[in-house]
Tab-separated table of C-alpha atoms and ligand atoms in Angstrom:
chain	number	residue	atom	x	y	z
P	748	MET	CA	99.748	116.624	149.555
P	749	SER	CA	99.729	119.184	146.402
P	750	THR	CA	98.651	117.357	142.413
P	751	VAL	CA	100.483	118.169	139.805
P	752	GLY	CA	99.173	117.111	135.986
P	753	VAL	CA	101.591	117.450	132.842
P	754	VAL	CA	100.339	117.458	128.895
P	755	SER	CA	102.554	116.489	127.051
P	756	LEU	CA	102.949	117.896	123.348
P	757	GLY	CA	105.618	116.807	120.632
P	758	CYS	CA	107.735	113.922	119.750
P	759	SER	CA	108.866	111.287	122.196
P	760	LYS	CA	111.576	112.823	123.139
P	761	ASN	CA	109.755	115.821	124.638
P	762	ARG	CA	107.131	112.467	126.177
P	763	VAL	CA	110.762	111.410	127.875
P	764	ASP	CA	111.486	115.316	129.893
P	765	SER	CA	108.126	115.294	130.205
P	766	GLU	CA	107.711	111.636	132.264
P	767	ARG	CA	111.773	113.254	134.026
P	768	ILE	CA	109.607	116.580	134.707
P	769	LEU	CA	106.880	113.679	136.681
P	770	GLY	CA	109.976	111.993	138.216
P	771	CYS	CA	110.775	115.171	139.972
P	772	PHE	CA	107.184	116.189	140.907
P	773	ALA	CA	106.532	112.318	142.522
P	774	ASP	CA	110.096	113.015	144.622
P	775	ALA	CA	108.668	116.223	145.951
P	776	GLY	CA	105.247	114.464	147.180
P	777	PHE	CA	102.996	115.218	144.771
P	778	THR	CA	100.323	113.225	143.823
P	779	ILE	CA	99.830	113.033	139.759
P	780	THR	CA	96.651	113.558	138.545
P	781	GLN	CA	94.979	113.043	134.831
P	782	LYS	CA	92.336	115.398	135.554
P	783	PRO	CA	93.559	118.894	134.233
P	784	GLU	CA	90.651	120.201	137.049
P	785	GLU	CA	91.953	118.336	140.005
P	786	ALA	CA	95.845	119.862	139.646
P	787	GLU	CA	96.476	122.703	141.822
P	788	VAL	CA	99.769	122.875	139.294
P	789	LEU	CA	99.497	122.113	135.628
P	790	LEU	CA	102.340	122.124	133.399
P	791	VAL	CA	101.972	121.941	129.939
P	792	ASN	CA	105.699	120.616	127.810
P	793	THR	CA	105.467	122.540	124.414
P	794	CYS	CA	106.549	121.460	121.251
P	795	GLY	CA	108.087	124.865	119.126
P	796	PHE	CA	109.812	122.750	116.209
P	797	ILE	CA	106.678	124.097	113.247
P	798	THR	CA	103.729	126.766	112.859
P	799	PRO	CA	101.214	124.332	113.059
P	800	ALA	CA	102.901	122.636	116.935
P	801	LYS	CA	103.388	125.701	118.217
P	802	GLU	CA	100.012	127.122	117.193
P	803	GLU	CA	98.791	123.066	119.140
P	804	SER	CA	101.334	124.756	122.065
P	805	ILE	CA	99.752	127.244	122.696
P	806	ASN	CA	96.565	126.782	122.250
P	807	THR	CA	96.728	123.611	125.010
P	808	THR	CA	98.182	125.990	127.309
P	809	LEU	CA	95.423	128.544	126.944
P	810	GLU	CA	92.740	125.368	127.039
P	811	MET	CA	94.728	124.553	130.331
P	812	ALA	CA	94.205	128.547	131.625
P	813	GLN	CA	90.515	128.364	132.297
P	814	TYR	CA	91.007	125.376	134.955
P	815	LYS	CA	92.108	128.577	136.766
P	816	GLU	CA	88.370	129.604	137.602
P	817	SER	CA	86.949	125.998	137.112
P	818	GLY	CA	89.065	124.006	138.644
P	819	ARG	CA	91.643	123.302	141.621
P	820	CYS	CA	94.468	125.481	139.744
P	821	ARG	CA	96.906	127.549	141.305
P	822	LEU	CA	100.061	127.173	139.174
P	823	LEU	CA	99.915	127.315	135.265
P	824	VAL	CA	103.679	126.554	134.471
P	825	MET	CA	104.847	126.134	130.735
P	826	THR	CA	107.617	124.139	129.302
P	827	GLY	CA	109.396	122.847	126.384
P	828	CYS	CA	111.041	124.307	122.759
P	829	LEU	CA	108.369	126.758	122.284
P	830	SER	CA	108.515	128.211	126.122
P	831	GLN	CA	112.613	127.655	125.581
P	832	ARG	CA	112.784	129.547	122.267
P	833	TYR	CA	110.472	131.815	122.532
P	834	ARG	CA	110.574	132.613	126.777
P	835	THR	CA	110.666	137.010	126.344
P	836	GLU	CA	107.845	137.011	123.870
P	837	LEU	CA	105.372	134.515	125.548
P	838	GLU	CA	106.000	136.582	128.926
P	839	THR	CA	104.507	139.512	127.410
P	840	GLU	CA	101.638	137.989	125.236
P	841	MET	CA	100.804	134.902	127.251
P	842	PRO	CA	100.435	136.266	131.344
P	843	GLU	CA	98.305	133.094	132.540
P	844	VAL	CA	101.123	131.564	132.530
P	845	ASP	CA	102.830	131.586	136.039
P	846	LEU	CA	105.835	130.388	135.440
P	847	PHE	CA	108.112	129.552	131.514
P	848	TRP	CA	110.768	127.177	131.788
P	849	GLY	CA	112.626	126.254	129.208
P	850	VAL	CA	113.804	121.918	128.072
P	851	HIS	CA	116.931	121.387	130.786
P	852	GLU	CA	116.612	120.965	134.298
P	853	PRO	CA	113.371	119.409	135.409
P	854	GLU	CA	115.104	119.428	139.517
P	855	GLN	CA	115.040	123.078	139.487
P	856	LEU	CA	111.969	123.737	137.768
P	857	VAL	CA	109.916	121.346	140.520
P	858	ARG	CA	112.184	122.895	143.343
P	859	ARG	CA	110.544	126.933	141.328
P	860	VAL	CA	107.493	125.319	141.504
P	861	CYS	CA	107.786	124.445	145.325
P	862	THR	CA	108.780	128.307	145.951
P	863	MET	CA	106.076	129.819	144.559
P	864	LEU	CA	103.826	126.745	146.062
P	865	GLY	CA	105.150	127.785	149.401
P	866	ILE	CA	105.811	124.433	149.998
P	867	PRO	CA	109.257	122.593	151.502
P	868	ALA	CA	111.421	122.562	148.450
P	869	ASP	CA	115.105	120.687	149.948
P	870	CYS	CA	113.577	117.108	148.628
P	871	ALA	CA	115.884	114.627	147.246
P	872	MET	CA	115.249	114.285	144.011
P	873	ARG	CA	116.474	110.822	142.189
P	874	GLY	CA	115.943	111.292	138.761
P	875	ARG	CA	114.040	109.238	137.923
P	876	ARG	CA	110.733	108.717	135.206
P	877	ILE	CA	107.468	108.034	135.186
P	878	LEU	CA	106.450	106.649	132.070
P	879	THR	CA	103.244	107.773	130.200
P	880	THR	CA	103.687	104.761	127.514
P	881	PRO	CA	101.989	101.591	129.223
P	882	GLY	CA	104.779	99.759	131.216
P	883	TYR	CA	105.427	97.166	129.076
P	884	SER	CA	107.142	99.303	126.566
P	885	ALA	CA	109.727	102.992	126.610
P	886	TYR	CA	111.450	104.973	125.040
P	887	LEU	CA	115.255	106.017	125.762
P	888	ARG	CA	116.548	109.176	125.229
P	889	ILE	CA	120.316	108.606	123.932
P	890	ALA	CA	121.362	112.149	123.224
P	891	ASP	CA	119.563	115.147	122.703
P	892	GLY	CA	120.538	118.340	120.486
P	893	CYS	CA	122.129	118.224	116.384
P	894	ASP	CA	124.673	118.659	115.450
P	895	ASN	CA	123.898	118.787	111.636
P	896	ARG	CA	122.562	122.014	111.249
P	897	CYS	CA	119.401	121.409	108.431
P	898	THR	CA	118.940	124.204	106.721
P	899	TYR	CA	114.993	124.669	107.489
P	900	CYS	CA	115.314	123.143	111.287
P	901	ALA	CA	114.956	125.134	114.382
P	902	ILE	CA	116.191	122.348	117.102
P	903	PRO	CA	119.481	122.980	117.133
P	904	LEU	CA	118.517	126.850	118.138
P	905	ILE	CA	116.206	125.025	120.854
P	906	ARG	CA	118.485	122.354	122.035
P	907	GLY	CA	121.780	123.174	120.753
P	908	GLY	CA	124.118	120.497	119.808
P	909	ARG	CA	124.268	117.073	120.398
P	910	LYS	CA	124.763	115.384	124.067
P	911	SER	CA	124.910	111.996	123.835
P	912	VAL	CA	123.895	110.093	126.837
P	913	HIS	CA	126.846	108.321	128.716
P	914	MET	CA	126.853	104.439	127.637
P	915	GLU	CA	126.897	103.560	131.603
P	916	SER	CA	124.001	105.931	132.220
P	917	LEU	CA	122.290	104.509	129.624
P	918	LEU	CA	122.508	101.070	130.509
P	919	THR	CA	121.613	101.921	134.551
P	920	GLU	CA	118.299	103.057	132.689
P	921	ALA	CA	117.089	100.886	130.884
P	922	ARG	CA	118.180	97.766	133.450
P	923	SER	CA	116.014	99.402	135.602
P	924	LEU	CA	113.248	99.749	133.035
P	925	ALA	CA	113.009	95.836	131.731
P	926	GLU	CA	113.258	95.570	136.086
P	927	ASN	CA	110.223	97.326	135.942
P	928	GLY	CA	108.716	94.879	133.178
P	929	VAL	CA	109.574	97.181	130.362
P	930	LYS	CA	109.776	94.473	126.894
P	931	GLU	CA	110.018	96.877	124.464
P	932	LEU	CA	113.025	99.904	124.003
P	933	THR	CA	113.030	102.041	121.811
P	934	LEU	CA	116.298	104.188	120.962
P	935	ILE	CA	115.842	107.750	120.317
P	936	ALA	CA	116.953	111.320	119.508
P	937	GLN	CA	117.365	114.059	117.128
P	938	ASP	CA	120.173	111.791	115.296
P	939	THR	CA	120.176	108.526	116.758
P	940	SER	CA	122.847	106.206	114.652
P	941	ALA	CA	125.646	109.392	115.387
P	942	TYR	CA	125.368	108.756	118.878
P	943	GLY	CA	128.192	108.854	121.634
P	944	THR	CA	130.503	110.440	118.288
P	945	GLU	CA	131.648	113.696	120.409
P	946	LEU	CA	131.405	111.504	123.843
P	947	TYR	CA	133.523	108.475	122.182
P	948	GLY	CA	135.031	110.450	119.184
P	949	LYS	CA	133.319	107.978	116.480
P	950	PRO	CA	129.907	107.064	116.285
P	951	MET	CA	128.791	103.995	119.289
P	952	LEU	CA	125.250	103.366	118.372
P	953	ALA	CA	126.242	99.670	117.028
P	954	GLU	CA	128.468	99.060	120.507
P	955	LEU	CA	124.900	100.432	122.555
P	956	LEU	CA	122.309	97.945	120.485
P	957	ARG	CA	124.828	95.068	121.563
P	958	ALA	CA	125.030	96.050	125.228
P	959	LEU	CA	121.508	96.916	125.661
P	960	CYS	CA	120.773	92.860	124.216
P	961	GLN	CA	122.594	91.780	127.461
P	962	ILE	CA	120.342	93.123	129.378
P	963	ASP	CA	117.134	90.708	130.477
P	964	GLY	CA	113.509	91.410	130.206
P	965	PHE	CA	114.070	93.317	126.430
P	966	GLN	CA	112.443	91.600	123.262
P	967	TRP	CA	111.865	94.381	120.917
P	968	ILE	CA	114.790	96.963	120.861
P	969	ARG	CA	114.222	99.609	118.004
P	970	VAL	CA	116.177	102.345	116.568
P	971	LEU	CA	114.240	105.371	116.008
P	972	TYR	CA	115.656	109.222	114.175
P	973	ALA	CA	118.944	107.271	112.084
P	974	TYR	CA	120.739	109.519	110.138
P	975	PRO	CA	121.178	108.217	106.539
P	976	ASN	CA	124.978	109.690	106.428
P	977	THR	CA	125.374	107.653	109.869
P	978	VAL	CA	123.490	104.770	108.485
P	979	THR	CA	126.350	102.093	107.572
P	980	GLU	CA	126.765	98.424	106.725
P	981	GLU	CA	128.143	97.320	110.289
P	982	LEU	CA	125.229	98.977	111.920
P	983	ILE	CA	123.190	97.208	109.930
P	984	ASP	CA	124.626	93.969	110.300
P	985	THR	CA	124.788	94.075	114.160
P	986	MET	CA	120.424	94.686	114.042
P	987	LEU	CA	120.768	91.476	111.717
P	988	SER	CA	122.912	90.051	114.221
P	989	ASN	CA	120.350	89.411	117.628
P	990	ASP	CA	116.508	88.818	117.623
P	991	LYS	CA	116.017	91.211	120.939
P	992	ILE	CA	117.046	94.253	117.790
P	993	VAL	CA	113.571	94.887	115.894
P	994	LYS	CA	114.583	94.455	112.324
P	995	TYR	CA	113.429	97.724	111.825
P	996	ILE	CA	114.942	100.885	110.945
P	997	ASP	CA	113.549	104.534	110.389
P	998	MET	CA	115.785	106.787	108.457
P	999	PRO	CA	114.467	110.185	107.331
P	1000	ILE	CA	116.151	111.280	104.061
P	1001	GLN	CA	114.203	114.055	103.271
P	1002	HIS	CA	114.837	114.711	99.901
P	1003	ILE	CA	117.251	113.185	97.056
P	1004	ALA	CA	117.261	115.889	94.551
P	1005	PRO	CA	121.215	116.794	95.336
P	1006	ARG	CA	121.005	119.982	95.002
P	1007	LEU	CA	118.289	120.281	97.827
P	1008	LEU	CA	120.437	117.723	99.782
P	1009	LYS	CA	123.148	120.069	99.222
P	1010	ASP	CA	120.284	123.730	99.782
P	1011	MET	CA	118.890	122.112	103.194
P	1012	ASN	CA	122.907	120.806	104.252
P	1013	ARG	CA	121.939	117.477	104.491
P	1014	HIS	CA	125.716	115.170	105.036
P	1015	GLY	CA	124.989	112.025	103.159
P	1016	THR	CA	125.061	111.758	99.674
P	1017	ARG	CA	121.897	109.992	97.375
P	1018	GLU	CA	124.045	107.710	96.645
P	1019	HIS	CA	124.813	106.648	100.457
P	1020	ILE	CA	121.256	106.354	100.596
P	1021	GLU	CA	120.441	103.876	97.388
P	1022	HIS	CA	123.401	101.895	98.398
P	1023	MET	CA	122.023	101.545	102.388
P	1024	VAL	CA	118.477	100.978	101.231
P	1025	ASP	CA	119.274	97.690	98.693
P	1026	TYR	CA	122.370	96.588	101.668
P	1027	ILE	CA	118.878	96.456	103.359
P	1028	ARG	CA	117.178	94.821	101.202
P	1029	LYS	CA	119.449	92.595	100.528
P	1030	ALA	CA	120.235	91.487	103.813
P	1031	SER	CA	117.461	90.464	104.634
P	1032	ASP	CA	113.844	90.916	103.404
P	1033	GLU	CA	111.741	90.909	105.954
P	1034	PHE	CA	113.521	94.555	107.162
P	1035	ILE	CA	110.737	97.147	107.445
P	1036	LEU	CA	112.698	100.563	106.625
P	1037	ARG	CA	110.879	103.542	107.829
P	1038	THR	CA	111.332	107.491	106.101
P	1039	THR	CA	110.234	110.884	106.076
P	1040	VAL	CA	110.716	113.233	103.160
P	1041	MET	CA	109.446	117.911	103.108
P	1042	LEU	CA	108.067	119.074	100.077
P	1043	GLY	CA	108.255	121.932	99.073
P	1044	PHE	CA	111.280	123.152	100.668
P	1045	PRO	CA	112.197	126.657	98.455
P	1046	GLY	CA	113.346	126.742	94.838
P	1047	GLU	CA	112.317	123.075	94.582
P	1048	SER	CA	111.633	122.558	91.171
P	1049	GLU	CA	108.930	120.236	89.249
P	1050	GLY	CA	112.073	117.585	88.406
P	1051	GLU	CA	113.330	117.934	91.477
P	1052	PHE	CA	109.653	116.948	92.486
P	1053	SER	CA	109.657	113.852	90.618
P	1054	GLN	CA	113.075	112.791	91.816
P	1055	LEU	CA	112.031	112.546	94.988
P	1056	ALA	CA	109.005	110.497	93.610
P	1057	ASP	CA	110.896	108.536	91.360
P	1058	PHE	CA	112.632	107.016	94.113
P	1059	LEU	CA	110.498	106.234	96.994
P	1060	GLN	CA	108.869	103.838	93.974
P	1061	ALA	CA	112.155	102.733	92.544
P	1062	HIS	CA	113.445	102.224	96.647
P	1063	PRO	CA	109.929	101.467	98.540
P	1064	PHE	CA	110.033	102.315	101.576
P	1065	ASP	CA	107.470	100.374	103.569
P	1066	ARG	CA	106.518	103.546	105.747
P	1067	VAL	CA	106.812	107.393	104.522
P	1068	GLY	CA	105.963	110.256	106.793
P	1069	ALA	CA	105.731	112.887	105.445
P	1070	PHE	CA	105.708	117.770	106.078
P	1071	THR	CA	105.461	120.339	103.853
P	1072	PHE	CA	108.354	123.406	104.524
P	1073	SER	CA	107.452	125.784	106.781
P	1074	PRO	CA	109.824	128.797	106.973
P	1075	GLU	CA	111.355	128.646	111.168
P	1076	ASP	CA	112.242	131.619	112.508
P	1077	GLY	CA	115.905	132.042	112.574
P	1078	THR	CA	116.633	129.167	109.694
P	1079	PRO	CA	118.539	130.286	106.909
P	1080	ALA	CA	116.056	128.597	104.719
P	1081	ALA	CA	113.359	130.621	106.343
P	1082	LEU	CA	115.383	133.537	104.088
P	1083	MET	CA	115.852	131.234	101.178
P	1084	GLU	CA	114.751	132.768	97.530
P	1085	GLY	CA	112.163	130.584	95.855
P	1086	GLN	CA	109.511	130.071	98.731
P	1087	LEU	CA	106.559	128.066	97.201
P	1088	GLU	CA	103.165	128.625	97.382
P	1089	GLU	CA	101.122	126.757	100.057
P	1090	GLU	CA	99.095	124.854	97.772
P	1091	VAL	CA	101.648	123.937	95.656
P	1092	LYS	CA	103.872	122.507	98.773
P	1093	GLN	CA	100.825	120.236	99.490
P	1094	ARG	CA	99.948	119.162	95.647
P	1095	ARG	CA	103.253	117.293	96.420
P	1096	LEU	CA	102.366	116.302	99.683
P	1097	ASP	CA	99.536	114.970	98.992
P	1098	ALA	CA	100.734	113.341	95.906
P	1099	ILE	CA	103.836	111.704	97.303
P	1100	MET	CA	101.182	110.658	100.419
P	1101	LYS	CA	99.111	108.876	97.763
P	1102	ALA	CA	101.250	106.650	96.123
P	1103	GLN	CA	103.471	105.810	99.248
P	1104	GLN	CA	99.401	104.383	100.025
P	1105	HIS	CA	99.975	101.417	97.721
P	1106	THR	CA	103.764	101.109	97.734
P	1107	SER	CA	102.467	100.377	101.680
P	1108	LEU	CA	99.858	98.364	100.592
P	1109	LEU	CA	102.004	95.693	98.354
P	1110	LEU	CA	104.502	95.749	101.291
P	1111	ASN	CA	102.007	95.273	103.574
P	1112	GLN	CA	99.949	92.712	100.958
P	1113	LYS	CA	104.213	90.523	101.208
P	1114	ARG	CA	103.103	89.601	104.432
P	1115	ILE	CA	100.807	87.276	104.534
P	1116	GLY	CA	100.375	84.463	105.952
P	1117	ARG	CA	103.460	84.930	107.753
P	1118	VAL	CA	103.455	84.318	111.558
P	1119	GLU	CA	104.370	87.061	113.641
P	1120	ASN	CA	104.985	87.549	117.459
P	1121	VAL	CA	102.562	90.167	118.119
P	1122	LEU	CA	102.378	92.396	121.287
P	1123	VAL	CA	99.396	93.184	122.633
P	1124	GLU	CA	97.799	96.585	123.443
P	1125	GLN	CA	94.183	95.958	123.736
P	1126	VAL	CA	91.631	93.079	124.293
P	1127	SER	CA	87.793	94.342	122.476
P	1128	GLY	CA	84.578	92.191	121.329
P	1129	GLY	CA	86.915	89.457	121.135
P	1130	ILE	CA	90.006	90.858	119.243
P	1131	ALA	CA	93.316	91.946	120.611
P	1132	TYR	CA	94.912	95.017	118.990
P	1133	GLY	CA	98.387	94.887	119.480
P	1134	ARG	CA	101.702	95.188	116.911
P	1135	SER	CA	104.805	93.385	115.592
P	1136	TYR	CA	107.981	94.174	114.955
P	1137	ALA	CA	107.138	95.552	112.162
P	1138	GLU	CA	104.897	98.659	113.739
P	1139	ALA	CA	106.669	101.065	115.677
P	1140	PRO	CA	104.521	102.809	118.846
P	1141	ASP	CA	101.958	105.896	118.006
P	1142	VAL	CA	103.858	105.789	114.562
P	1143	ASP	CA	102.490	102.922	112.863
P	1144	GLY	CA	99.339	100.912	112.368
P	1145	MET	CA	97.993	97.731	114.325
P	1146	ILE	CA	97.206	94.054	113.566
P	1147	ALA	CA	94.019	93.073	114.739
P	1148	VAL	CA	93.897	89.328	116.232
P	1149	SER	CA	91.340	86.709	115.731
P	1150	GLY	CA	90.669	83.587	117.513
P	1151	VAL	CA	91.558	85.336	121.088
P	1152	LYS	CA	88.050	84.672	122.853
P	1153	ASP	CA	88.795	83.390	126.389
P	1154	ALA	CA	92.764	83.549	125.691
P	1155	GLY	CA	92.722	86.062	129.312
P	1156	LEU	CA	95.349	88.375	126.700
P	1157	LEU	CA	96.104	91.094	128.779
P	1158	PRO	CA	98.114	94.469	127.376
P	1159	GLY	CA	101.910	93.414	127.308
P	1160	MET	CA	101.807	89.701	126.075
P	1161	PHE	CA	102.952	88.325	123.245
P	1162	ILE	CA	101.319	86.154	121.486
P	1163	LYS	CA	102.097	84.340	117.718
P	1164	ALA	CA	99.530	85.430	114.634
P	1165	LYS	CA	99.718	84.510	111.239
P	1166	LEU	CA	98.916	87.517	109.133
P	1167	THR	CA	95.741	86.733	107.125
P	1168	HIS	CA	94.391	90.419	105.661
P	1169	ALA	CA	96.653	93.773	104.677
P	1170	ASP	CA	96.180	96.511	104.319
P	1171	ALA	CA	98.220	99.909	103.975
P	1172	TYR	CA	98.595	100.420	107.083
P	1173	ASP	CA	96.837	97.843	108.839
P	1174	LEU	CA	97.041	94.610	108.710
P	1175	LYS	CA	93.919	91.232	110.326
P	1176	GLY	CA	95.214	87.873	111.534
P	1177	GLU	CA	94.199	84.966	113.376
P	1178	MET	CA	96.155	83.096	117.000
P	1179	LEU	CA	97.724	80.645	117.058
P	1180	GLN	CA	97.659	78.457	119.998
W	1045	SF4	S1	118.607	116.238	111.940
W	1045	SF4	FE1	118.069	117.994	110.896
W	1045	SF4	S2	116.084	118.236	110.922
W	1045	SF4	FE2	116.841	116.375	112.168
W	1045	SF4	S3	117.345	117.517	114.080
W	1045	SF4	FE3	118.818	117.953	113.472
W	1045	SF4	S4	118.909	119.946	112.119
W	1045	SF4	FE4	117.384	119.285	112.537
C-alpha cells in the first residue's frame, strides 16, 4: 500500500482541489499521511495568485524535496495554479519535481502517478473528497474560473472563464456532506454571486441557497467571494428569509474611486456598492459585512486613496482584508503607467488596516450582551474556542467561551453563549446552561 502526503496552499478553492485529489488517491488504494517523511508520494498543490504566494509555493516544494533524501519520498508532484501557469519554466528550473500537473483532472493525475510508481492505475474513482477541514465544516465550490477579467488578476489566465457546477451535482455533493456530519457549509468560487449565469442564463445563487436550505443537517450556510454588481436586493432578501443562511456576506469591492474601478475593469459602480451596503444595514443590524480592498493600484492618487479611506469610515464593514497591488505577468495592469513605490503602497495599506481595527472594535462592541450560537472548534483549559455566524472559517476571529468546565464539550457542538467582551477581531463570552 503506497502512502501519499498532500500540502495544500492558497485559497479555499485550492483546498477543495486538494480534497478531490486526496479522494482519488484513496480510491486508488493509497494511505494518506500527514507526515511528509512517511510519504512515498509528496504533492504540493500550489498557489500562483501573487508574488508572495508564488514564492511560498516554490519554497514549500523545495522543502518537500528534502524528503527524497531524508524520508521515503519516491515521487514529488507539483499541482495547482503555479504549475498550471508556469509549467514550462518550472520544468527547467525545478528538476527536483518529478511531475508537474495543472488544476484539472485529478483522476488522470492519480492514474499518472500510479503508472510512474508501477502500480495498477485502472481503479474506479468515485470523485469523492477527503475533507481537510474539521468534519463539521466544509466548503462547497459552486464554480471555477472567472469572466470578470479584473486588470490586475491572473486567475482567469490560470483557471479560464467561469464554469458553474450544475445545481443537481451541487445538491448531491451537499447531501453527502450533510449525511457525513457537516453542519457549516461555506459556498465559494472566484465569483459566487454570478453562479449559474452561463449555465442558466441568469445568476442562480438565490435559487441554489433556497435548495440547499431544504437539506437536513446544515445549521449554517455561508456565502463568500460575492461580486458587488451581482449582489442584489433579491439575494439579500433570500439570505434574510431562512435561518440556515447566515447573515454574513463577503463582498470584495477592491476600491471605490470611479476612475480606479474603471482601470481595474471592476463591473458595478460606487453607487451600487453604496446602495447595497445601505440596503443590508437597513435590512438587519446583525448582518456581517466583509470586504477586500487593494491599495497602490497604478496611478492611485492620494485623493483616490482618501476616497476609499473615507468610504470605509462612512459605510463601515465589520471585516476588511487588504493587500497591495502586485504587477502580475500577463495582466494589463502590470503594463500600466503610474506604478507606485512599494513604500507608498505599504503606507496606504497600514493606514486602512489601522482605521479598520478601530471600526471592527466598535462594531464588535455593539455585539456585547447578545446571545449567540457558538460552534465549538477547540476546548482547552476550561475555555471553549469557537465561532458564531459572524466569524467565517479560516479568515475571521474567535470567541473564547468560559463556564464550560465539565460540560463535556467537543469540537462541532453548538452552545449558547452571552457575549461579554470584544476586541477588534476576537470576543469573549459565557456559556448559558
Ligand atoms: S473577480 Fe476579478 S479578482 Fe476575482 S477572480 Fe475574477 S478576475 Fe480575479
